[in-house]
PDB file of C-alpha atoms in Angstrom:
ATOM      1  CA  MET A 169     123.858 -83.260  22.500  1.00  0.00           C
ATOM      2  CA  ALA A 170     126.553 -83.656  19.858  1.00  0.00           C
ATOM      3  CA  GLY A 171     128.107 -80.510  18.460  1.00  0.00           C
ATOM      4  CA  GLU A 172     126.703 -78.204  21.236  1.00  0.00           C
ATOM      5  CA  GLU A 173     129.184 -76.904  23.833  1.00  0.00           C
ATOM      6  CA  SER A 174     128.249 -77.248  27.470  1.00  0.00           C
ATOM      7  CA  HIS A 175     127.513 -73.758  28.697  1.00  0.00           C
ATOM      8  CA  ASP A 176     127.301 -72.569  32.240  1.00  0.00           C
ATOM      9  CA  ILE A 177     125.071 -69.439  32.281  1.00  0.00           C
ATOM     10  CA  ALA A 178     126.517 -68.248  35.589  1.00  0.00           C
ATOM     11  CA  SER A 179     130.040 -68.124  34.101  1.00  0.00           C
ATOM     12  CA  CYS A 180     128.928 -65.445  31.586  1.00  0.00           C
ATOM     13  CA  LYS A 181     127.636 -63.108  34.175  1.00  0.00           C
ATOM     14  CA  GLN A 182     129.911 -60.232  35.070  1.00  0.00           C
ATOM     15  CA  VAL A 183     129.518 -57.442  37.525  1.00  0.00           C
ATOM     16  CA  ASP A 184     128.675 -54.051  35.901  1.00  0.00           C
ATOM     17  CA  ASP A 185     131.807 -51.874  35.459  1.00  0.00           C
ATOM     18  CA  GLY A 186     129.974 -48.881  37.058  1.00  0.00           C
ATOM     19  CA  ILE A 187     128.975 -50.878  40.091  1.00  0.00           C
ATOM     20  CA  THR A 188     132.615 -52.045  40.402  1.00  0.00           C
ATOM     21  CA  ARG A 189     133.995 -48.463  40.305  1.00  0.00           C
ATOM     22  CA  VAL A 190     131.399 -47.036  42.715  1.00  0.00           C
ATOM     23  CA  PHE A 191     131.908 -49.657  45.329  1.00  0.00           C
ATOM     24  CA  GLN A 192     135.773 -49.427  45.022  1.00  0.00           C
ATOM     25  CA  LEU A 193     135.327 -45.865  46.261  1.00  0.00           C
ATOM     26  CA  LEU A 194     132.124 -45.817  48.342  1.00  0.00           C
ATOM     27  CA  GLY A 195     132.547 -49.285  49.643  1.00  0.00           C
ATOM     28  CA  LYS A 196     135.523 -48.257  51.718  1.00  0.00           C
ATOM     29  CA  ARG A 197     134.800 -47.879  55.402  1.00  0.00           C
ATOM     30  CA  TRP A 198     133.662 -44.363  56.361  1.00  0.00           C
ATOM     31  CA  THR A 199     133.358 -42.973  52.833  1.00  0.00           C
ATOM     32  CA  GLY A 200     129.585 -43.301  52.764  1.00  0.00           C
ATOM     33  CA  PRO A 201     128.991 -41.706  56.062  1.00  0.00           C
ATOM     34  CA  ILE A 202     131.277 -38.749  55.105  1.00  0.00           C
ATOM     35  CA  VAL A 203     129.480 -38.099  51.891  1.00  0.00           C
ATOM     36  CA  SER A 204     126.161 -38.451  53.637  1.00  0.00           C
ATOM     37  CA  VAL A 205     127.087 -35.881  56.246  1.00  0.00           C
ATOM     38  CA  LEU A 206     128.214 -33.584  53.537  1.00  0.00           C
ATOM     39  CA  THR A 207     124.830 -33.785  51.659  1.00  0.00           C
ATOM     40  CA  THR A 208     123.476 -31.540  54.357  1.00  0.00           C
ATOM     41  CA  GLY A 209     126.009 -28.801  53.421  1.00  0.00           C
ATOM     42  CA  PRO A 210     129.632 -27.840  53.766  1.00  0.00           C
ATOM     43  CA  ALA A 211     131.426 -28.794  57.003  1.00  0.00           C
ATOM     44  CA  TYR A 212     134.596 -28.152  58.928  1.00  0.00           C
ATOM     45  CA  PHE A 213     136.885 -31.113  59.581  1.00  0.00           C
ATOM     46  CA  VAL A 214     136.110 -31.058  63.275  1.00  0.00           C
ATOM     47  CA  SER A 215     132.276 -31.015  62.574  1.00  0.00           C
ATOM     48  CA  LEU A 216     132.740 -34.078  60.299  1.00  0.00           C
ATOM     49  CA  ARG A 217     134.713 -35.917  62.947  1.00  0.00           C
ATOM     50  CA  ARG A 218     132.017 -35.219  65.506  1.00  0.00           C
ATOM     51  CA  ALA A 219     129.227 -36.324  63.213  1.00  0.00           C
ATOM     52  CA  ILE A 220     130.803 -39.636  62.501  1.00  0.00           C
ATOM     53  CA  PRO A 221     131.442 -41.459  65.772  1.00  0.00           C
ATOM     54  CA  GLY A 222     134.365 -43.870  65.758  1.00  0.00           C
ATOM     55  CA  ILE A 223     136.341 -42.279  62.889  1.00  0.00           C
ATOM     56  CA  SER A 224     139.904 -41.210  63.639  1.00  0.00           C
ATOM     57  CA  GLU A 225     141.426 -37.977  62.434  1.00  0.00           C
ATOM     58  CA  ARG A 226     143.849 -39.892  60.164  1.00  0.00           C
ATOM     59  CA  MET A 227     141.157 -41.932  58.558  1.00  0.00           C
ATOM     60  CA  LEU A 228     138.839 -38.890  58.017  1.00  0.00           C
ATOM     61  CA  SER A 229     141.739 -37.040  56.376  1.00  0.00           C
ATOM     62  CA  ASP A 230     142.647 -40.014  54.164  1.00  0.00           C
ATOM     63  CA  ARG A 231     139.047 -40.450  53.115  1.00  0.00           C
ATOM     64  CA  LEU A 232     138.549 -36.747  52.408  1.00  0.00           C
ATOM     65  CA  THR A 233     141.842 -36.788  50.302  1.00  0.00           C
ATOM     66  CA  GLU A 234     140.387 -39.839  48.264  1.00  0.00           C
ATOM     67  CA  LEU A 235     137.055 -38.085  47.799  1.00  0.00           C
ATOM     68  CA  THR A 236     138.683 -34.926  46.732  1.00  0.00           C
ATOM     69  CA  ALA A 237     140.865 -36.831  44.166  1.00  0.00           C
ATOM     70  CA  ALA A 238     137.781 -38.542  42.857  1.00  0.00           C
ATOM     71  CA  GLY A 239     136.064 -35.186  42.278  1.00  0.00           C
ATOM     72  CA  LEU A 240     133.293 -35.596  44.878  1.00  0.00           C
ATOM     73  CA  VAL A 241     134.539 -33.228  47.467  1.00  0.00           C
ATOM     74  CA  VAL A 242     136.159 -29.781  47.333  1.00  0.00           C
ATOM     75  CA  ARG A 243     138.513 -28.639  50.090  1.00  0.00           C
ATOM     76  CA  GLU A 244     138.386 -24.831  50.628  1.00  0.00           C
ATOM     77  CA  VAL A 245     140.943 -23.073  52.883  1.00  0.00           C
ATOM     78  CA  TYR A 246     140.053 -19.764  54.518  1.00  0.00           C
ATOM     79  CA  GLU A 247     142.973 -17.773  55.723  1.00  0.00           C
ATOM     80  CA  GLY A 248     142.882 -16.972  59.395  1.00  0.00           C
ATOM     81  CA  PRO A 249     143.493 -16.353  62.014  1.00  0.00           C
ATOM     82  CA  PRO A 250     142.337 -18.925  62.546  1.00  0.00           C
ATOM     83  CA  LEU A 251     142.992 -20.897  59.424  1.00  0.00           C
ATOM     84  CA  ARG A 252     139.777 -22.759  58.601  1.00  0.00           C
ATOM     85  CA  VAL A 253     139.248 -25.617  56.101  1.00  0.00           C
ATOM     86  CA  VAL A 254     135.811 -26.347  54.793  1.00  0.00           C
ATOM     87  CA  TYR A 255     134.784 -29.423  52.836  1.00  0.00           C
ATOM     88  CA  ARG A 256     131.769 -29.508  50.510  1.00  0.00           C
ATOM     89  CA  LEU A 257     130.430 -31.770  47.857  1.00  0.00           C
ATOM     90  CA  THR A 258     130.893 -31.090  44.224  1.00  0.00           C
ATOM     91  CA  GLU A 259     128.017 -31.388  41.821  1.00  0.00           C
ATOM     92  CA  ALA A 260     129.018 -35.002  41.245  1.00  0.00           C
ATOM     93  CA  GLY A 261     129.123 -35.681  45.038  1.00  0.00           C
ATOM     94  CA  ALA A 262     125.809 -34.055  45.616  1.00  0.00           C
ATOM     95  CA  ALA A 263     124.240 -36.194  42.903  1.00  0.00           C
ATOM     96  CA  LEU A 264     124.787 -39.181  45.232  1.00  0.00           C
ATOM     97  CA  GLU A 265     122.253 -37.955  47.726  1.00  0.00           C
ATOM     98  CA  PRO A 266     119.183 -39.720  46.295  1.00  0.00           C
ATOM     99  CA  ALA A 267     121.115 -43.064  46.098  1.00  0.00           C
ATOM    100  CA  LEU A 268     122.339 -42.760  49.682  1.00  0.00           C
ATOM    101  CA  LYS A 269     118.855 -41.946  50.836  1.00  0.00           C
ATOM    102  CA  GLU A 270     117.612 -45.036  49.014  1.00  0.00           C
ATOM    103  CA  LEU A 271     120.334 -47.232  50.578  1.00  0.00           C
ATOM    104  CA  GLY A 272     119.584 -45.764  54.047  1.00  0.00           C
ATOM    105  CA  GLY A 273     115.876 -46.510  53.701  1.00  0.00           C
ATOM    106  CA  TRP A 274     116.669 -50.074  52.428  1.00  0.00           C
ATOM    107  CA  ALA A 275     118.911 -50.573  55.464  1.00  0.00           C
ATOM    108  CA  MET A 276     116.167 -49.491  57.955  1.00  0.00           C
ATOM    109  CA  LYS A 277     113.740 -51.869  56.372  1.00  0.00           C
ATOM    110  CA  HIS A 278     115.891 -54.900  55.684  1.00  0.00           C
ATOM    111  CA  LEU A 279     118.884 -54.974  58.020  1.00  0.00           C
ATOM    112  CA  PRO A 280     118.280 -56.286  61.524  1.00  0.00           C
ATOM    113  CA  GLU A 281     118.889 -53.861  64.356  1.00  0.00           C
ATOM    114  CA  ARG A 282     121.951 -55.758  65.585  1.00  0.00           C
ATOM    115  CA  ASP A 283     123.647 -55.145  62.190  1.00  0.00           C
ATOM    116  CA  ARG A 284     123.226 -51.433  62.394  1.00  0.00           C
ATOM    117  CA  PRO A 285     126.228 -49.433  63.540  1.00  0.00           C
ATOM    118  CA  GLY A 286     125.767 -48.046  66.911  1.00  0.00           C
ATOM    119  CA  GLY A 287     122.920 -50.518  67.697  1.00  0.00           C
ATOM    120  CA  CYS A 288     122.908 -51.996  71.186  1.00  0.00           C
TER     121      CYS A 288
END
């Protein structure tokens, strides 16, 4: 048609900025499981490491630092002896619980067993 520009509808679509930001943080390996474990309550570093099979101390430390910087986790130090460090979710971090439960339910329903971490 003369005068009308050819227009590809798909080229106009863009990912939502909120989705981009949330997956930049939560899409990193181990971040979701850390937040998920903390939804049940505060935890010591060693407890988090035990609750998430396969995560290294360095990776857990790095992810906790990122989550703290993002305002989702608080690091609380209790003077010793022994010195103890507890991690807990902030209000913003705790607000992720319903979304994580929904994602977990979706995975149980739609992801084949072989794609699940820890599956045999």
